[in-house]
Short mmCIF file of C-alpha atoms in Angstrom, two decimals:
data_model
loop_
_atom_site.label_atom_id
_atom_site.label_comp_id
_atom_site.label_asym_id
_atom_site.label_seq_id
_atom_site.Cartn_x
_atom_site.Cartn_y
_atom_site.Cartn_z
CA UNK A 274 -44.50 20.45 -13.07
CA UNK A 275 -43.19 17.44 -14.95
CA UNK A 276 -39.72 17.46 -16.49
CA UNK A 277 -40.57 14.85 -19.12
CA UNK A 278 -37.73 12.64 -17.92
CA UNK A 279 -38.29 8.99 -17.14
CA UNK A 280 -36.00 8.07 -14.27
CA UNK A 281 -34.54 4.66 -13.42
CA UNK A 282 -36.03 2.97 -10.35
CA UNK A 283 -34.56 4.43 -7.18
CA UNK A 284 -32.97 7.39 -9.00
CA UNK A 285 -33.15 10.78 -7.21
CA UNK A 286 -35.84 13.04 -8.75
CA UNK A 287 -34.97 15.72 -11.30
CA UNK A 288 -35.78 19.25 -10.21
CA UNK A 289 -38.80 20.79 -12.02
CA UNK A 290 -36.48 23.63 -12.97
CA UNK A 291 -34.62 21.20 -15.26
CA UNK A 292 -37.00 21.97 -18.14
CA UNK A 293 -36.49 18.58 -19.76
CA UNK A 294 -32.72 18.60 -19.25
CA UNK A 295 -30.55 17.74 -16.26
CA UNK A 296 -29.63 20.66 -13.97
CA UNK A 297 -26.06 21.23 -12.84
CA UNK A 298 -24.92 18.76 -10.19
CA UNK A 299 -27.63 16.22 -11.00
CA UNK A 300 -26.60 12.58 -11.45
CA UNK A 301 -26.62 11.64 -15.17
CA UNK A 302 -29.57 9.87 -16.78
CA UNK A 303 -29.14 7.86 -19.97
CA UNK A 304 -30.59 9.67 -22.99
CA UNK A 305 -30.73 13.16 -21.41
CA UNK A 306 -28.33 16.07 -21.76
CA UNK A 307 -27.26 18.46 -19.04
CA UNK A 308 -28.83 21.91 -19.32
CA UNK A 309 -25.42 23.60 -19.41
CA UNK A 310 -23.48 20.88 -21.19
CA UNK A 311 -21.35 23.30 -23.27
CA UNK A 312 -20.31 25.32 -20.25
CA UNK A 313 -19.60 22.13 -18.31
CA UNK A 314 -17.43 20.73 -21.12
CA UNK A 315 -15.43 23.95 -21.11
CA UNK A 316 -14.98 23.67 -17.35
CA UNK A 317 -13.81 20.08 -17.69
CA UNK A 318 -11.15 21.19 -20.18
CA UNK A 319 -9.73 23.94 -17.98
CA UNK A 320 -6.15 23.46 -16.90
CA UNK A 321 -6.92 24.52 -13.34
CA UNK A 322 -7.77 21.40 -11.33
CA UNK A 323 -10.96 21.19 -9.26
CA UNK A 324 -11.01 22.14 -5.63
CA UNK A 325 -10.50 18.61 -4.34
CA UNK A 326 -9.34 15.34 -5.82
CA UNK A 327 -10.83 11.88 -5.40
CA UNK A 328 -9.09 8.86 -3.98
CA UNK A 329 -8.45 5.43 -5.18
CA UNK A 330 -9.84 2.26 -6.64
CA UNK A 331 -13.02 0.64 -7.87
CA UNK A 332 -14.72 2.45 -10.81
CA UNK A 333 -17.26 0.44 -12.72
CA UNK A 334 -16.98 2.79 -15.70
CA UNK A 335 -13.48 1.60 -16.53
CA UNK A 336 -11.88 4.99 -17.22
CA UNK A 337 -10.40 7.80 -15.14
CA UNK A 338 -13.25 10.13 -14.23
CA UNK A 339 -12.82 13.77 -13.42
CA UNK A 340 -12.46 14.93 -9.86
CA UNK A 341 -15.09 17.53 -10.71
CA UNK A 342 -18.31 18.53 -9.08
CA UNK A 343 -19.43 21.79 -7.55
CA UNK A 344 -16.47 23.60 -5.90
CA UNK A 345 -18.51 24.20 -2.77
CA UNK A 346 -19.28 20.51 -2.42
CA UNK A 347 -15.76 19.20 -1.99
CA UNK A 348 -12.78 19.72 0.28
CA UNK A 349 -12.47 20.32 3.97
CA UNK A 350 -13.75 23.46 5.67
CA UNK A 351 -11.93 26.52 4.39
CA UNK A 352 -12.18 28.98 1.51
CA UNK A 353 -12.51 27.55 -1.96
CA UNK A 354 -12.37 23.94 -0.80
CA UNK A 355 -8.74 24.30 0.31
CA UNK A 356 -7.69 23.42 3.87
CA UNK A 357 -8.37 26.22 6.30
CA UNK A 358 -5.70 27.60 8.61
CA UNK A 359 -4.84 25.11 11.31
CA UNK A 360 -6.57 22.21 9.56
CA UNK A 361 -3.39 20.14 9.71
CA UNK A 362 -3.82 17.06 7.56
CA UNK A 363 -7.55 16.80 6.87
CA UNK A 364 -9.28 14.06 5.00
CA UNK A 365 -11.50 15.79 2.49
CA UNK A 366 -14.73 14.68 0.85
CA UNK A 367 -15.32 15.30 -2.86
CA UNK A 368 -18.58 15.07 -4.79
CA UNK A 369 -18.12 13.60 -8.28
CA UNK A 370 -21.05 14.12 -10.63
CA UNK A 371 -20.47 10.99 -12.69
CA UNK A 372 -20.16 12.64 -16.11
CA UNK A 373 -17.07 10.76 -17.29
CA UNK A 374 -17.74 7.06 -17.29
CA UNK A 375 -18.73 6.83 -13.65
CA UNK A 376 -21.28 4.30 -12.41
CA UNK A 377 -24.35 6.30 -13.42
CA UNK A 378 -24.98 8.65 -10.50
CA UNK A 379 -23.15 11.17 -8.39
CA UNK A 380 -20.90 9.73 -5.70
CA UNK A 381 -18.78 10.89 -2.84
CA UNK A 382 -15.11 9.94 -2.54
CA UNK A 383 -12.63 10.27 0.26
CA UNK A 384 -9.18 11.73 -0.34
CA UNK A 385 -6.49 13.06 1.92
CA UNK A 386 -2.95 12.75 3.16
CA UNK A 387 -0.94 9.79 4.33
CA UNK A 388 -0.03 11.33 7.68
CA UNK A 389 -3.41 10.32 9.04
CA UNK A 390 -3.35 6.89 7.52
CA UNK A 391 -5.46 7.45 4.41
CA UNK A 392 -3.02 6.35 1.70
CA UNK A 393 -4.45 2.84 1.45
CA UNK A 394 -7.81 4.35 0.54
CA UNK A 395 -7.08 7.64 -1.20
CA UNK A 396 -4.69 9.97 -2.97
CA UNK A 397 -3.21 13.38 -2.37
CA UNK A 398 -5.32 16.42 -3.21
CA UNK A 399 -5.62 17.05 -6.97
CA UNK A 400 -4.31 13.58 -7.83
CA UNK A 401 -6.35 11.51 -10.30
CA UNK A 402 -6.50 7.77 -9.64
CA UNK A 403 -6.91 5.01 -12.20
CA UNK A 404 -10.22 3.96 -10.67
CA UNK A 405 -12.72 5.24 -8.12
CA UNK A 406 -13.96 3.51 -5.02
CA UNK A 407 -17.35 4.76 -3.79
CA UNK A 408 -17.83 4.71 -0.05
CA UNK A 409 -21.52 4.02 0.47
CA UNK A 410 -22.76 4.31 4.03
CA UNK A 411 -25.78 2.01 3.71
CA UNK A 412 -27.35 -0.47 1.33
CA UNK A 413 -29.61 2.11 -0.35
CA UNK A 414 -26.70 3.58 -2.37
CA UNK A 415 -28.41 6.96 -2.54
CA UNK A 416 -26.24 10.07 -2.58
CA UNK A 417 -28.80 11.97 -0.53
CA UNK A 418 -29.29 9.38 2.22
CA UNK A 419 -26.37 6.94 2.09
CA UNK A 420 -23.55 9.18 3.29
CA UNK A 421 -22.30 10.40 6.64
CA UNK A 422 -22.64 14.07 7.53
CA UNK A 423 -20.32 15.66 4.96
CA UNK A 424 -20.74 18.25 2.18
CA UNK A 425 -23.79 17.42 0.06
CA UNK A 426 -24.23 18.40 -3.60
CA UNK A 427 -24.39 22.18 -3.59
CA UNK A 428 -22.59 22.34 -0.24
CA UNK A 429 -25.75 22.22 1.85
CA UNK A 430 -24.11 20.41 4.78
CA UNK A 431 -20.57 19.94 6.00
CA UNK A 432 -18.82 17.47 8.23
CA UNK A 433 -15.13 17.73 8.95
CA UNK A 434 -13.62 14.29 8.39
CA UNK A 435 -10.67 13.87 10.74
CA UNK A 436 -9.36 10.38 10.14
CA UNK A 437 -9.82 6.94 8.72
CA UNK A 438 -8.66 3.83 10.57
CA UNK A 439 -8.95 0.08 10.28
CA UNK A 440 -9.66 -1.88 13.45
CA UNK A 441 -9.69 -5.65 13.03
CA UNK A 442 -11.93 -6.22 9.98
CA UNK A 443 -13.78 -2.92 10.14
CA UNK A 444 -12.74 0.42 8.67
CA UNK A 445 -14.03 3.65 10.22
CA UNK A 446 -14.36 7.19 8.93
CA UNK A 447 -14.22 9.61 11.89
CA UNK A 448 -15.70 13.07 11.40
CA UNK A 449 -17.22 16.09 13.12
CA UNK A 450 -20.85 16.85 12.32
CA UNK A 451 -22.46 20.28 11.99
CA UNK A 452 -22.78 20.42 15.78
CA UNK A 453 -19.02 19.88 16.16
CA UNK A 454 -19.53 16.43 17.66
CA UNK A 455 -17.32 13.49 16.75
CA UNK A 456 -19.09 10.72 14.86
CA UNK A 457 -17.88 7.48 13.29
CA UNK A 458 -19.12 5.51 10.31
CA UNK A 459 -18.03 1.93 9.67
CA UNK A 460 -17.67 0.42 6.21
CA UNK A 461 -16.12 -2.64 4.59
CA UNK A 462 -13.61 -2.32 1.74
CA UNK A 463 -13.68 -4.45 -1.40
CA UNK A 464 -12.34 -4.33 -4.95
CA UNK A 465 -15.65 -2.95 -6.22
CA UNK A 466 -16.86 -0.53 -3.58
CA UNK A 467 -16.95 0.48 0.03
CA UNK A 468 -20.17 -0.86 1.54
CA UNK A 469 -21.38 0.22 4.96
CA UNK A 470 -21.25 -2.45 7.63
CA UNK A 471 -22.74 -0.37 10.45
CA UNK A 472 -24.76 2.77 11.02
CA UNK A 473 -23.37 6.16 11.90
CA UNK A 474 -22.86 6.51 15.65
CA UNK A 475 -21.19 8.75 18.19
CA UNK A 476 -17.44 8.42 18.57
CA UNK A 477 -16.80 8.69 22.31
CA UNK A 478 -13.59 10.14 23.65
CA UNK A 479 -12.80 6.76 25.20
CA UNK A 480 -13.08 5.04 21.80
CA UNK A 481 -11.07 7.77 20.04
CA UNK A 482 -8.27 7.69 22.63
CA UNK A 483 -8.10 3.90 22.45
CA UNK A 484 -7.90 3.95 18.65
CA UNK A 485 -5.28 6.70 18.69
CA UNK A 486 -3.00 4.71 20.95
CA UNK A 487 -3.55 1.54 18.97
CA UNK A 488 -2.91 3.08 15.55
CA UNK A 489 -0.72 6.12 16.34
CA UNK A 490 -3.18 8.32 14.45
CA UNK A 491 -4.31 11.66 15.87
CA UNK A 492 -8.05 11.39 15.22
CA UNK A 493 -9.19 14.47 17.15
CA UNK A 494 -6.37 16.84 16.23
CA UNK A 495 -5.00 17.50 19.72
CA UNK A 496 -1.45 16.27 18.85
CA UNK A 497 -1.74 13.50 21.45
CA UNK A 498 -2.07 9.78 20.77
CA UNK A 499 -4.44 8.87 23.58
CA UNK A 500 -6.13 10.72 26.41
CA UNK A 501 -4.74 14.15 27.35
CA UNK A 502 -5.73 13.36 30.95
CA UNK A 503 -3.06 10.66 31.14
CA UNK A 504 -0.28 12.98 29.92
CA UNK A 505 2.06 14.11 32.73
CA UNK A 506 2.32 17.88 32.93
CA UNK A 507 6.07 17.72 32.43
CA UNK A 508 5.68 15.84 29.12
CA UNK A 509 5.30 17.49 25.75
CA UNK A 510 2.83 15.91 23.32
CA UNK A 511 5.70 14.27 21.42
CA UNK A 512 7.27 12.92 24.63
CA UNK A 513 3.92 11.50 25.70
CA UNK A 514 3.39 9.90 22.28
CA UNK A 515 6.75 8.17 22.62
CA UNK A 516 6.01 7.01 26.15
CA UNK A 517 2.50 5.81 25.27
CA UNK A 518 3.49 4.07 22.03
CA UNK A 519 2.59 0.38 21.93
CA UNK A 520 4.01 -2.04 19.38
CA UNK A 521 1.46 -3.07 16.77
CA UNK A 522 3.08 -6.51 16.30
CA UNK A 523 4.20 -9.23 18.68
CA UNK A 524 7.96 -9.81 18.90
CA UNK A 525 7.56 -13.04 16.93
CA UNK A 526 5.69 -11.38 14.06
CA UNK A 527 7.98 -8.34 14.06
CA UNK A 528 11.11 -10.47 13.86
CA UNK A 529 9.62 -12.50 11.02
CA UNK A 530 8.97 -9.32 9.06
CA UNK A 531 12.44 -7.89 9.76
CA UNK A 532 13.97 -11.13 8.49
CA UNK A 533 11.99 -10.76 5.29
CA UNK A 534 12.81 -7.07 4.75
CA UNK A 535 10.75 -4.24 3.29
CA UNK A 536 10.87 -1.96 6.33
CA UNK A 537 12.56 1.31 7.25
CA UNK A 538 14.37 1.49 10.60
CA UNK A 539 14.77 4.99 12.03
CA UNK A 540 17.41 4.79 14.77
CA UNK A 541 18.27 7.70 16.99
CA UNK A 542 22.03 7.45 17.59
CA UNK A 543 23.04 5.67 20.78
CA UNK A 544 24.01 7.38 24.06
CA UNK A 545 26.53 10.21 24.10
CA UNK A 546 28.80 11.47 26.87
CA UNK A 547 26.74 14.62 27.31
CA UNK A 548 23.34 15.72 26.06
CA UNK A 549 23.01 19.27 24.80
CA UNK A 550 21.95 21.01 21.59
CA UNK A 551 25.32 21.10 19.89
CA UNK A 552 23.59 21.86 16.58
CA UNK A 553 23.01 25.40 17.90
CA UNK A 554 26.61 25.79 19.12
CA UNK A 555 28.41 28.43 16.99
CA UNK A 556 31.62 26.39 17.34
CA UNK A 557 30.09 23.27 15.78
CA UNK A 558 32.12 21.84 12.91
CA UNK A 559 30.79 18.69 11.27
CA UNK A 560 34.32 17.89 10.12
CA UNK A 561 35.71 18.12 13.68
CA UNK A 562 34.36 15.51 16.15
CA UNK A 563 35.87 17.46 19.07
CA UNK A 564 33.22 20.17 18.57
CA UNK A 565 30.36 17.64 18.78
CA UNK A 566 28.73 15.26 21.21
CA UNK A 567 30.33 11.83 20.89
CA UNK A 568 29.31 8.32 21.91
CA UNK A 569 30.01 7.31 25.48
CA UNK A 570 31.14 3.83 26.53
CA UNK A 571 27.46 3.05 27.12
CA UNK A 572 26.60 4.25 23.59
CA UNK A 573 29.31 2.07 22.05
CA UNK A 574 27.95 -0.93 23.97
CA UNK A 575 24.39 -0.16 22.83
CA UNK A 576 25.50 -0.04 19.19
CA UNK A 577 27.26 -3.39 19.67
CA UNK A 578 24.10 -4.85 21.23
CA UNK A 579 22.17 -3.86 18.11
CA UNK A 580 24.86 -5.44 15.93
CA UNK A 581 24.77 -8.71 17.86
CA UNK A 582 20.98 -8.86 17.80
CA UNK A 583 20.85 -8.32 14.04
CA UNK A 584 23.45 -11.03 13.45
CA UNK A 585 21.90 -13.54 15.87
CA UNK A 586 18.46 -13.17 14.32
CA UNK A 587 19.44 -12.96 10.64
CA UNK A 588 17.80 -9.56 10.18
CA UNK A 589 18.48 -8.37 6.65
CA UNK A 590 19.99 -4.90 6.33
CA UNK A 591 20.17 -3.04 3.03
CA UNK A 592 21.04 0.63 2.57
CA UNK A 593 22.21 2.49 5.67
CA UNK A 594 22.04 6.27 5.73
CA UNK A 595 23.24 8.44 8.60
CA UNK A 596 23.55 12.12 9.39
CA UNK A 597 26.87 13.92 9.10
CA UNK A 598 27.27 14.13 12.88
CA UNK A 599 30.01 11.91 14.28
CA UNK A 600 27.74 10.15 16.78
CA UNK A 601 25.43 9.05 13.96
CA UNK A 602 28.38 7.97 11.79
CA UNK A 603 29.83 5.90 14.64
CA UNK A 604 26.48 4.33 15.53
CA UNK A 605 25.95 3.27 11.91
CA UNK A 606 29.45 1.82 11.53
CA UNK A 607 29.37 -0.14 14.79
CA UNK A 608 25.80 -1.44 14.54
CA UNK A 609 25.57 -2.08 10.79
CA UNK A 610 29.16 -2.02 9.52
CA UNK A 611 28.40 0.65 6.95
CA UNK A 612 26.69 3.96 6.37
CA UNK A 613 26.43 6.85 3.94
CA UNK A 614 26.26 10.36 5.36
CA UNK A 615 23.48 12.60 4.00
CA UNK A 616 22.61 16.09 5.11
CA UNK A 617 18.83 15.50 5.03
CA UNK A 618 19.24 13.59 8.31
CA UNK A 619 21.08 16.52 9.95
CA UNK A 620 19.72 18.93 12.52
CA UNK A 621 18.64 22.41 11.59
CA UNK A 622 20.91 24.83 13.53
CA UNK A 623 18.37 25.66 16.25
CA UNK A 624 17.51 24.47 19.74
CA UNK A 625 13.84 25.47 19.55
CA UNK A 626 11.82 25.24 16.36
CA UNK A 627 9.03 27.16 14.68
CA UNK A 628 6.21 25.32 12.91
CA UNK A 629 7.80 26.23 9.59
CA UNK A 630 11.12 24.66 10.65
CA UNK A 631 9.35 21.50 11.82
CA UNK A 632 7.73 21.36 8.39
CA UNK A 633 11.22 21.34 6.85
CA UNK A 634 12.03 18.25 8.91
CA UNK A 635 8.82 16.61 7.73
CA UNK A 636 9.52 17.38 4.08
CA UNK A 637 12.99 15.84 4.42
CA UNK A 638 12.22 12.75 6.48
CA UNK A 639 8.70 11.67 5.46
CA UNK A 640 9.69 10.64 1.90
CA UNK A 641 12.47 8.45 3.34
CA UNK A 642 10.03 6.76 5.73
CA UNK A 643 7.55 6.21 2.88
CA UNK A 644 9.93 4.68 0.33
CA UNK A 645 9.66 0.89 0.25
CA UNK A 646 13.01 -0.91 -0.01
CA UNK A 647 13.24 -3.28 -2.96
CA UNK A 648 15.00 -5.81 -0.75
CA UNK A 649 16.07 -6.06 2.88
CA UNK A 650 15.50 -3.20 5.37
CA UNK A 651 16.64 0.39 4.97
CA UNK A 652 18.24 2.03 8.02
CA UNK A 653 18.24 5.76 8.84
CA UNK A 654 20.54 6.75 11.71
CA UNK A 655 19.59 10.23 12.78
CA UNK A 656 18.47 12.41 15.66
CA UNK A 657 15.47 13.17 17.83
CA UNK A 658 14.18 16.46 16.43
CA UNK A 659 13.90 15.44 12.74
CA UNK A 660 11.84 12.39 13.72
CA UNK A 661 9.69 14.42 16.08
CA UNK A 662 9.08 17.08 13.43
CA UNK A 663 7.88 14.36 11.07
CA UNK A 664 5.83 12.07 13.33
CA UNK A 665 5.14 14.09 16.52
CA UNK A 666 6.93 11.31 18.42
CA UNK A 667 10.06 12.21 20.38
CA UNK A 668 12.37 9.13 20.20
CA UNK A 669 13.78 8.76 23.69
CA UNK A 670 16.10 7.58 25.16
CA UNK A 671 19.05 7.72 22.80
CA UNK A 672 19.39 4.46 20.91
CA UNK A 673 15.62 4.16 20.41
CA UNK A 674 14.61 2.76 17.03
CA UNK A 675 11.21 2.99 15.37
CA UNK A 676 10.25 0.37 12.78
CA UNK A 677 8.33 1.79 9.84
CA UNK A 678 6.24 -0.03 7.23
CA UNK A 679 6.37 2.15 4.09
CA UNK A 680 3.63 2.19 1.47
CA UNK A 681 5.24 4.27 -1.27
CA UNK A 682 3.39 7.49 -0.49
CA UNK A 683 2.74 6.87 3.20
CA UNK A 684 3.94 4.82 6.14
CA UNK A 685 2.80 3.12 9.32
CA UNK A 686 4.83 3.11 12.54
CA UNK A 687 4.62 -0.47 13.75
CA UNK A 688 7.14 -0.92 16.56
CA UNK A 689 9.67 0.67 18.90
CA UNK A 690 12.89 -1.09 19.97
CA UNK A 691 15.56 -0.29 22.53
CA UNK A 692 19.14 -1.52 21.93
CA UNK A 693 18.56 -4.60 24.11
CA UNK A 694 15.30 -5.45 22.29
CA UNK A 695 17.20 -6.40 19.12
CA UNK A 696 18.15 -9.71 20.76
CA UNK A 697 14.48 -10.84 20.52
CA UNK A 698 15.26 -13.30 23.33
CA UNK A 699 18.40 -14.73 21.73
CA UNK A 700 21.45 -15.36 23.90
CA UNK A 701 23.93 -12.74 22.64
#
């Protein structure tokens, strides 16, 4: 049965049930109305946002389209398009039906959270970007055949997207298909669109573990950056992630960037005389150093080593923030000559933490790691547990610093330095 609609070349067919108008979820066709246009307009005007929001950049229509589309077609697995229990930080896939100035047909968009490295390509759930960037998976640019295994219009198929990473000149979306197998799809980014540069293929454990170690991104959701087989039994996931961490920049390139500024340095205070959870001690008094762990002679020397390295290499230091614990105050003053105490860098008063308490650490620390300094480098002198709760990396030993590249709403961890590393080969 004919619909009476003349379609552009290569356009997906209109269902016979359309009756001369476009059915819900169908890509728009110039000159034809949607069958339920009034209802759809009312939906578009509702104050409640759609179940998943699109990410950033590249709309040919020139205006901010809706993040609409069928509720069942967007979002990660879980009721109503929202993340299911235990999903962690999923990347979600949203179907946009193209009704508000889009490029003429329905498209998929990736969105998600910065903790898995998506911020360069997408926005937080419900956020509306200035422009869209379609991520086509092959040259056909067909919404029914040009996408990896993810929710289709109407929710007919699902694929759980677990991460997005850039390796050399290629960007990969990593996802689980309907058979719960890891797959990867490569694409190239541009100002206009994301165009596939390779076909969908299996993502082997070896490849995933290699990429996790290289990028410090947990692609398979096991809380380990790398192969679980290489983790010693006496290591926690966070301890292993610290031990396995590899600098993403050479010393020469890292020093050049630190001289220029624009980074956040998270420094765990230097070595103390004893090591115990004084934050859980009922006698702890932040105004009385005698009730706290204090720097040892080794810790004082380590702080001085950092100071000498910074001076010898002309590393620019801007704002310095430290916790209210005396060991953090002393480390900041010796190493950087200044510091402002803030309670967001403090411990919570526990030795062991629930998931909810670790989330408190994340909510406190992540914004500080994401904020780009206007000039120089920002320094945060804190403790092990807040950093672990935020990054799942346990900074050890004391005096370990992690160098962070912030992106405004996300961050990349690019290097790890010990107190002696700050010399960068200089004679200090």
